[in-house]
PDB file of C-alpha atoms in Angstrom:
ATOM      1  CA  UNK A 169     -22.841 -16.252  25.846  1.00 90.00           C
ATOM      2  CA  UNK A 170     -19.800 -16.753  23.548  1.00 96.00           C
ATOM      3  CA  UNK A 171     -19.305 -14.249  20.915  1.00 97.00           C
ATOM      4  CA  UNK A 172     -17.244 -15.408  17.770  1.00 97.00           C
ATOM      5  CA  UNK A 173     -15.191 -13.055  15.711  1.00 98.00           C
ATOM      6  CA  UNK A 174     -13.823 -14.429  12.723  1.00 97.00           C
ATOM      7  CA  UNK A 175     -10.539 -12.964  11.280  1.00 96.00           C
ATOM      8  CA  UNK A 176     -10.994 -11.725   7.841  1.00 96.00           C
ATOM      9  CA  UNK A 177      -7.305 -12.120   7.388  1.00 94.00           C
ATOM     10  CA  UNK A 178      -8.209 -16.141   6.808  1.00 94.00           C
ATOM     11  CA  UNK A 179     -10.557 -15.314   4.185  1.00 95.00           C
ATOM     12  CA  UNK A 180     -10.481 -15.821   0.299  1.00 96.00           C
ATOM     13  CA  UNK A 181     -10.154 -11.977  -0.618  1.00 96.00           C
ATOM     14  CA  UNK A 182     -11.483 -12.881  -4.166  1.00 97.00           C
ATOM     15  CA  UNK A 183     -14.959 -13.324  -2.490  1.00 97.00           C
ATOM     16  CA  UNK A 184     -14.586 -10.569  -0.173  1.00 97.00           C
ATOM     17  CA  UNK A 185     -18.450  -9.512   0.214  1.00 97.00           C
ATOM     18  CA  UNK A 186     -19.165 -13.192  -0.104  1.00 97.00           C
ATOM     19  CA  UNK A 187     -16.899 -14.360   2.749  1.00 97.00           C
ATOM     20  CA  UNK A 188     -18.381 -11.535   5.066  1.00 97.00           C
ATOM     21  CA  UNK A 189     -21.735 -12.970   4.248  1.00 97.00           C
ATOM     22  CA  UNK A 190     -20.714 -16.520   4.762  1.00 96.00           C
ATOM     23  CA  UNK A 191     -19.848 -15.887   8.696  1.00 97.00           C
ATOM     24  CA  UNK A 192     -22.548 -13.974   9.526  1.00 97.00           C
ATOM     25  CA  UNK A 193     -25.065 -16.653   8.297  1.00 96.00           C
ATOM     26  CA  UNK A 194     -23.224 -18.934   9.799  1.00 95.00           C
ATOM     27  CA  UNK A 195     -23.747 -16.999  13.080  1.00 96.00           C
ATOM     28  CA  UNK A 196     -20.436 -14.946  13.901  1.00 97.00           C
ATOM     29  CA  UNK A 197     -21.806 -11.688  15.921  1.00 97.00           C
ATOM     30  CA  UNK A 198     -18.366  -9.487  14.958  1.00 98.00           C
ATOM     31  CA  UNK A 199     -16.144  -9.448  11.804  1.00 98.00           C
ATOM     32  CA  UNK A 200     -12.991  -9.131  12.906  1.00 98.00           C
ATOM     33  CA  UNK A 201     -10.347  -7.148  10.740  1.00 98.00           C
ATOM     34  CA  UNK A 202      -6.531  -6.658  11.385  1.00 96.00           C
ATOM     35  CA  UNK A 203      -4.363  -3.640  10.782  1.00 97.00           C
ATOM     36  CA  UNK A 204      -0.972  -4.336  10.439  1.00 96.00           C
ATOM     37  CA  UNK A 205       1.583  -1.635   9.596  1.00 96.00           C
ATOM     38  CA  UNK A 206       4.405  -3.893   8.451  1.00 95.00           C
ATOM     39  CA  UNK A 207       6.867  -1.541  11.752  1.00 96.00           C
ATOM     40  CA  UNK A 208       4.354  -2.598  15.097  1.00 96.00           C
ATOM     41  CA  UNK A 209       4.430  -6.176  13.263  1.00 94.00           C
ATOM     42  CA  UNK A 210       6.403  -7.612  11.126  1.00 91.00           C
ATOM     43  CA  UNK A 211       4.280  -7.590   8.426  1.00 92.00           C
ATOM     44  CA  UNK A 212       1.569  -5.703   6.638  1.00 94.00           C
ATOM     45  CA  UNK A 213      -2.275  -6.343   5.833  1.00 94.00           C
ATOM     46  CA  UNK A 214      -4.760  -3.903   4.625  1.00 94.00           C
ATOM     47  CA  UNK A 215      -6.276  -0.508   5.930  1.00 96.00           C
ATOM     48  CA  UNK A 216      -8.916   2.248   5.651  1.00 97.00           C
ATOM     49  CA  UNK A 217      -9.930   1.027   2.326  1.00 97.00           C
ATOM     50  CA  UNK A 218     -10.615  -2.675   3.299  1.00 97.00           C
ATOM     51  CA  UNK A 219     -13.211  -1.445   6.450  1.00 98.00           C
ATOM     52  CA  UNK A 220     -14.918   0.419   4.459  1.00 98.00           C
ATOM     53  CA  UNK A 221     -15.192  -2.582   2.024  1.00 98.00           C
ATOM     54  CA  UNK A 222     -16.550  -4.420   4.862  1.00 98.00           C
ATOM     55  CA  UNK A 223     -18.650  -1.956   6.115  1.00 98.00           C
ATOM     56  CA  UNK A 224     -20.111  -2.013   2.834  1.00 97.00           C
ATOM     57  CA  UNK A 225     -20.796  -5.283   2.644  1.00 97.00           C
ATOM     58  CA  UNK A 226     -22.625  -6.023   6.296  1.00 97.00           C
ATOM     59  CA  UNK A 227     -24.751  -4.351   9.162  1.00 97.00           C
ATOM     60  CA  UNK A 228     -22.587  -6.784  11.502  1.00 97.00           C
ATOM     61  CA  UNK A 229     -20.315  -5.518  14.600  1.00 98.00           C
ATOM     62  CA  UNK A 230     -16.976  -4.489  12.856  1.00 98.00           C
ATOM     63  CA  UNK A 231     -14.416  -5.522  15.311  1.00 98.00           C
ATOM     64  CA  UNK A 232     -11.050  -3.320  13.886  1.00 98.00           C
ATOM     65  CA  UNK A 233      -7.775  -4.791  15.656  1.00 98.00           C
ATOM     66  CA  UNK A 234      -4.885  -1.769  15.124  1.00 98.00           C
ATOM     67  CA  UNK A 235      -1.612  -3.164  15.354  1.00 97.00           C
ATOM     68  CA  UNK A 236       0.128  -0.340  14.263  1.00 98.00           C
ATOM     69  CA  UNK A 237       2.006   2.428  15.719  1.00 98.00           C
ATOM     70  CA  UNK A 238       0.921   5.661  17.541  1.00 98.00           C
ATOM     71  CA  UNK A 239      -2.712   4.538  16.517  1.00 98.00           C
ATOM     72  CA  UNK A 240      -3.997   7.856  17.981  1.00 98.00           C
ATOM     73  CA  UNK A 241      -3.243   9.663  14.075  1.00 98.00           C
ATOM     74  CA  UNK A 242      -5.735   6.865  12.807  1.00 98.00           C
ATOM     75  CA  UNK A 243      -8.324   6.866  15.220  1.00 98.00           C
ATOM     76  CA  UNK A 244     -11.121   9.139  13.282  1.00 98.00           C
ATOM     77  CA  UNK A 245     -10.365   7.424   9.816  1.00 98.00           C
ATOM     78  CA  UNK A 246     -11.134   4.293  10.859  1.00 98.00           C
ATOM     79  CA  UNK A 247     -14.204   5.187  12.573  1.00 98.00           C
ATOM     80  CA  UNK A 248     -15.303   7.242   9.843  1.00 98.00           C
ATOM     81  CA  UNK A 249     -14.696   3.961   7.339  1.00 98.00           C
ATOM     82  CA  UNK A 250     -17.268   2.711   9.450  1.00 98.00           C
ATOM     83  CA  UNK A 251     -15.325   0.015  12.528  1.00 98.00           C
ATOM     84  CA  UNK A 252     -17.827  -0.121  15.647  1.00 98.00           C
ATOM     85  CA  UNK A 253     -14.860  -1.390  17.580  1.00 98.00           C
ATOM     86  CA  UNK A 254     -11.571   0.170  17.468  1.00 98.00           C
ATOM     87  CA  UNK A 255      -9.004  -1.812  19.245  1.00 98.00           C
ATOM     88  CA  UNK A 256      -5.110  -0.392  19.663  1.00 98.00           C
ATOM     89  CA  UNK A 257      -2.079  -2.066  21.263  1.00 98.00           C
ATOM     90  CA  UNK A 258      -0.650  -0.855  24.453  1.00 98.00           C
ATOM     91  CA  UNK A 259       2.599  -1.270  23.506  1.00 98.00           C
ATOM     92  CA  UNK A 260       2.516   1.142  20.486  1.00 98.00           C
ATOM     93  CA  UNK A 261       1.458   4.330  22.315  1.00 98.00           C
ATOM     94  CA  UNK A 262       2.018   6.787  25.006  1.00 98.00           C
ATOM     95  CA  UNK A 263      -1.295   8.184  24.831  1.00 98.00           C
ATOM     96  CA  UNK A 264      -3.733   5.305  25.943  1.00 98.00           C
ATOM     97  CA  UNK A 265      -6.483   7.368  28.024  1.00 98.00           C
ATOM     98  CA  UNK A 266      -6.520  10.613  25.055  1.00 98.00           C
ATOM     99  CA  UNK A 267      -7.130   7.174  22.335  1.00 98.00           C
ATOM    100  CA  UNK A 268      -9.533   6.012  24.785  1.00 98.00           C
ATOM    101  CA  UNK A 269     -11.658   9.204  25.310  1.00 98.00           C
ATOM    102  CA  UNK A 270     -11.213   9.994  21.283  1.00 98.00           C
ATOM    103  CA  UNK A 271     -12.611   6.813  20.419  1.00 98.00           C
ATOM    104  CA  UNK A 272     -16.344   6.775  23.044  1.00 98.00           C
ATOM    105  CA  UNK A 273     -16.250  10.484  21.717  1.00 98.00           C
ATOM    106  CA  UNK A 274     -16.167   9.276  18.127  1.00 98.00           C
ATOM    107  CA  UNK A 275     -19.660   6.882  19.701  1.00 98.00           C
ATOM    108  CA  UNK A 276     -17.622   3.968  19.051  1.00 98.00           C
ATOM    109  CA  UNK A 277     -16.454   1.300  21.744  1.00 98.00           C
ATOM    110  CA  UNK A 278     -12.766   1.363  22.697  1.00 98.00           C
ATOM    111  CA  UNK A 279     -10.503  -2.074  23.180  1.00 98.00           C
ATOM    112  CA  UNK A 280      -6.991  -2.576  24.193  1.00 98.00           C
ATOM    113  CA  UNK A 281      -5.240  -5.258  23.330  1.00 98.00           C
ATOM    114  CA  UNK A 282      -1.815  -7.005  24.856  1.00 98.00           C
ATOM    115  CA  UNK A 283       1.105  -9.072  23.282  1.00 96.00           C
ATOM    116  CA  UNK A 284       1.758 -12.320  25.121  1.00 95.00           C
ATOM    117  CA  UNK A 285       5.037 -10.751  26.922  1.00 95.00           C
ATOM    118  CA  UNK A 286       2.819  -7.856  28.529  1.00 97.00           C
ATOM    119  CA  UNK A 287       1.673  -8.569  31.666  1.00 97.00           C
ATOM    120  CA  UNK A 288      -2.028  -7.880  32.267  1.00 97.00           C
ATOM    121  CA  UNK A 289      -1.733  -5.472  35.293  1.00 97.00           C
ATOM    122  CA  UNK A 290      -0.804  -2.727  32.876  1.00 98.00           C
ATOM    123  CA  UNK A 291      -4.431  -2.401  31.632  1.00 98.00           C
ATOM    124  CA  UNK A 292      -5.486  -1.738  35.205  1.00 97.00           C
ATOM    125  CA  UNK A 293      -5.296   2.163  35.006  1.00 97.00           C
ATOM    126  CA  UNK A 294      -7.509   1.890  32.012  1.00 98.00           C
ATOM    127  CA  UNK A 295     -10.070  -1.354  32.598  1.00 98.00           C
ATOM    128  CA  UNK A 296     -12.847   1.612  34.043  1.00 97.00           C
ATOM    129  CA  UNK A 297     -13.258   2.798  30.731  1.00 98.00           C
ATOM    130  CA  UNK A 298     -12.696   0.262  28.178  1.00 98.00           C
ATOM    131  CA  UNK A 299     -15.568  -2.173  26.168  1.00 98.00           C
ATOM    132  CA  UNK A 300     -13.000  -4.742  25.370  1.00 98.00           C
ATOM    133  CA  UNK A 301      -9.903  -6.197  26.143  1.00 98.00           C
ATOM    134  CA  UNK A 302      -8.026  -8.206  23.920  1.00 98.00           C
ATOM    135  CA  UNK A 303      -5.494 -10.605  24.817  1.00 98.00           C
ATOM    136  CA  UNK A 304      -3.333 -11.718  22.176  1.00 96.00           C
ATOM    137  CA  UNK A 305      -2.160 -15.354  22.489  1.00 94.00           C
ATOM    138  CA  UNK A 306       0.227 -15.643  19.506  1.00 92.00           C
ATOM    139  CA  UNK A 307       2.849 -13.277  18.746  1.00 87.00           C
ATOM    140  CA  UNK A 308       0.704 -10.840  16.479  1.00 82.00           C
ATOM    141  CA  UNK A 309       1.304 -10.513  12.898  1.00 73.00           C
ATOM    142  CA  UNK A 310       0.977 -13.567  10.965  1.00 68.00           C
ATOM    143  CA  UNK A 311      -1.895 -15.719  10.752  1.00 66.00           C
ATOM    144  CA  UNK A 312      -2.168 -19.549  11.604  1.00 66.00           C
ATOM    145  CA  UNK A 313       0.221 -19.957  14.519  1.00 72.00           C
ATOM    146  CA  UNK A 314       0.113 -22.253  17.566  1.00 86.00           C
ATOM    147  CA  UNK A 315      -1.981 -21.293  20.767  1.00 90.00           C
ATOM    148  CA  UNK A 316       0.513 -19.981  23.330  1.00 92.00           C
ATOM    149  CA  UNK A 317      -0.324 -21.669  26.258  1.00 92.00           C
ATOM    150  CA  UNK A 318       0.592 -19.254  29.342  1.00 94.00           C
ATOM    151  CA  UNK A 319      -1.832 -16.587  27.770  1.00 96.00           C
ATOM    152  CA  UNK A 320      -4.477 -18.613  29.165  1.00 97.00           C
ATOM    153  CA  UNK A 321      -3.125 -17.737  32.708  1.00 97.00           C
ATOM    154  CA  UNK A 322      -3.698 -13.871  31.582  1.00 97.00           C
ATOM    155  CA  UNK A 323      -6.664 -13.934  30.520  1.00 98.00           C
ATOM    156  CA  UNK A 324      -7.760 -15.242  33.948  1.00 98.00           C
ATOM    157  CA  UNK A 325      -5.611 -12.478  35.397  1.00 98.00           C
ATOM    158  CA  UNK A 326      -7.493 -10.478  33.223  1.00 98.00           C
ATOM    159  CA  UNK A 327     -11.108 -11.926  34.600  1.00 98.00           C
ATOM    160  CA  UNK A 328     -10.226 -11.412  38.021  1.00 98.00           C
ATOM    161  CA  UNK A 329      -8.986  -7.733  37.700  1.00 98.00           C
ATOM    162  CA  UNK A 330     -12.410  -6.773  36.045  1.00 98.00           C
ATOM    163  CA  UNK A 331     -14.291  -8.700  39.011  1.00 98.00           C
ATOM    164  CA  UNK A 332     -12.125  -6.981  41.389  1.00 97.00           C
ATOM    165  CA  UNK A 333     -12.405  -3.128  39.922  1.00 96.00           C
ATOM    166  CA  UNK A 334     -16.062  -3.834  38.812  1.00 97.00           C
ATOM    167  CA  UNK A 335     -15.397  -3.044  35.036  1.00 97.00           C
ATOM    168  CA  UNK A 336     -17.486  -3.577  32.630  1.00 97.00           C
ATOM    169  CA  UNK A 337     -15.626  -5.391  29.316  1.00 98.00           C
ATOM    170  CA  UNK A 338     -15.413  -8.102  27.246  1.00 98.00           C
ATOM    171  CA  UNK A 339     -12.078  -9.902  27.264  1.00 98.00           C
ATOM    172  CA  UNK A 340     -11.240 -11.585  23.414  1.00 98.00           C
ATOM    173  CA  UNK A 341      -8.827 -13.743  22.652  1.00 97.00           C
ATOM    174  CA  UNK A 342      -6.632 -14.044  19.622  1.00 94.00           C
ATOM    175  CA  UNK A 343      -4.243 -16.556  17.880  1.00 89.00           C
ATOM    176  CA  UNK A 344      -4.770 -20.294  17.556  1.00 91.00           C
ATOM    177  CA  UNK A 345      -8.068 -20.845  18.916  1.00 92.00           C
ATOM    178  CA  UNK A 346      -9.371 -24.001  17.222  1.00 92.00           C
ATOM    179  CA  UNK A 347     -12.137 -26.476  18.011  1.00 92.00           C
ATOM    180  CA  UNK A 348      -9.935 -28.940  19.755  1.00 93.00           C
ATOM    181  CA  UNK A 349      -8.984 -25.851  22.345  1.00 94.00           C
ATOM    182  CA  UNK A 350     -11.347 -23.206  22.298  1.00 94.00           C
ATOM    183  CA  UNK A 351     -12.810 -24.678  25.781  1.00 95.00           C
ATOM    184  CA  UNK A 352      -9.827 -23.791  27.252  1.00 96.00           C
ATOM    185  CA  UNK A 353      -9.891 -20.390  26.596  1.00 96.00           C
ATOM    186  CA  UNK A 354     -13.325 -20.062  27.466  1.00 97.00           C
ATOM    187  CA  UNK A 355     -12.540 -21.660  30.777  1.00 96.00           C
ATOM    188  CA  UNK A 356     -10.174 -18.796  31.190  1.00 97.00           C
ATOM    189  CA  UNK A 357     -12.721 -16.324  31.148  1.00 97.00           C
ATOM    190  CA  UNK A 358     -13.168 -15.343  27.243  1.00 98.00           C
ATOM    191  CA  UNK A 359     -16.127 -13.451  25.762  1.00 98.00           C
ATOM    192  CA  UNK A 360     -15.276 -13.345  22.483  1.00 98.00           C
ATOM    193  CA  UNK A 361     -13.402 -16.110  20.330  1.00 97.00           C
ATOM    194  CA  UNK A 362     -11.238 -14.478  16.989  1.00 96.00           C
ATOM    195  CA  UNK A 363     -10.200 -17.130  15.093  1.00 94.00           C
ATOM    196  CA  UNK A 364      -9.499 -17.280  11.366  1.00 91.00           C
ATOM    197  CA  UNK A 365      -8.370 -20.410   9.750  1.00 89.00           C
ATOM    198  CA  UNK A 366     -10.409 -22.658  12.209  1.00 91.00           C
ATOM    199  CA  UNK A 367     -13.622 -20.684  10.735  1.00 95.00           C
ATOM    200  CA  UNK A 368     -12.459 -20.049   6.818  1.00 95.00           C
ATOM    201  CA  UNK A 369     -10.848 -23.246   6.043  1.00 92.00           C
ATOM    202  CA  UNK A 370     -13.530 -25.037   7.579  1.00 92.00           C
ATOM    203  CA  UNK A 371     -16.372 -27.027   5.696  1.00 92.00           C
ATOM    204  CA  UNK A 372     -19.143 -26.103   7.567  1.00 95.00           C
ATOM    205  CA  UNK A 373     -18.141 -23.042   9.341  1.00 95.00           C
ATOM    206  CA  UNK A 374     -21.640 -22.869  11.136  1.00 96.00           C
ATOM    207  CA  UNK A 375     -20.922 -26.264  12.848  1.00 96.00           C
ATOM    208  CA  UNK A 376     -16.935 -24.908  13.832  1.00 95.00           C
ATOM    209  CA  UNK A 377     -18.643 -21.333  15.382  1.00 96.00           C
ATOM    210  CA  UNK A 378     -21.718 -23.443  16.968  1.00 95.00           C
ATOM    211  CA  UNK A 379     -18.910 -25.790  18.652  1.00 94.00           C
ATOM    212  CA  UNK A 380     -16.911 -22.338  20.253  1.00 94.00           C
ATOM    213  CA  UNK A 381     -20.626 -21.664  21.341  1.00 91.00           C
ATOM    214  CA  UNK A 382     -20.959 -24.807  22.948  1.00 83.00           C
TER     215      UNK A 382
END
């Protein structure tokens, strides 16, 4: 089954607790929350203080998306502020198994995520032992961009490496999912749909997450 993960970035911050509560009625099984350092991306979001917020203000699956660099000197903070998934970028570390083993020691579930200019076999080394893999189809950083369509191609690349080695993960995607093309991605081999404006600026955001289900 499809798993939606709304991206809190979308969200009216003046409702906060509100906005949380909103998605999970309306039957989103992760929050999703991104951590942007304003040097991995070019721009900056919110931090410790936010998760805990969230964590605060919901039991639900607290889906924390680093995109910062050398995540590894964050790793216990942010599961002590209470994410149940802590997912870091390849491309801003050296030290992917040590974040890895840190992060299922910490009893939380590990994810790595990709840019759309990394090809997928790099996660190969590391697929045994992650929960989630997270392929980014916009260039991260900035919310409310255009589907890339060639990151549909990786995240079937992505499907057929875990079928091949046996893993065990979820594979998310990430940037411009909407109604109109969220059945391509899920063709591709998704688990788990993040979208933000499609779910936040929506009227009826149960009907948009029902329609990803569908």
């Amino acid at each position: 089954m499809i798993k939606v993960s709304p991206s809190m970035l979308a969200c009216d911050f003046t409702k906060y607790g509100a906005e949380i509560e909103k998605i999970t009625k309306a039957g989103a099984e992760y929050v999703h929350l991104d951590v942007m350092d304003g040097v991995f991306v070019p721009n900056i979001s919110f931090g410790i203080p936010v998760v805990q917020a969230a964590r605060k203000a919901t039991d639900a699956i607290l889906d924390v998306h680093l995109m910062i660099t050398e995540p590894e000197r964050y790793i216990k903070q942010f599961s002590d502020a209470g994410a149940d998934i802590i997912v870091f970028h390849y491309e801003a570390t050296n030290n992917h198994q040590e974040i890895i083993d840190e992060i299922h020691s910490l009893g939380k579930k590990a994810g790595m995520s990709i840019k759309p200019a990394t090809p997928a076999f790099v996660l190969e080394p590391f697929m045994s032992s992650l929960d989630l893999v997270l392929v980014m189809s916009v260039e991260p950083g900035f919310g409310g961009q255009k589907l890339i369509p060639e990151t549909l191609e990786k995240v079937s690349k992505v499907k057929e490496m875990r079928q091949l080695l046996g893993a065990d993960f979820e594979i998310e995607i990430d940037g411009g999912i909407t109604v109109d093309n969220a059945h391509l991605a899920i063709e591709a081999g998704v688990d788990v749909i993040v979208a933000g404006s499609a779910v936040f600026k929506a009227e009826n955001p149960a009907a948009v997450i029902a329609s990803f289900k569908e």
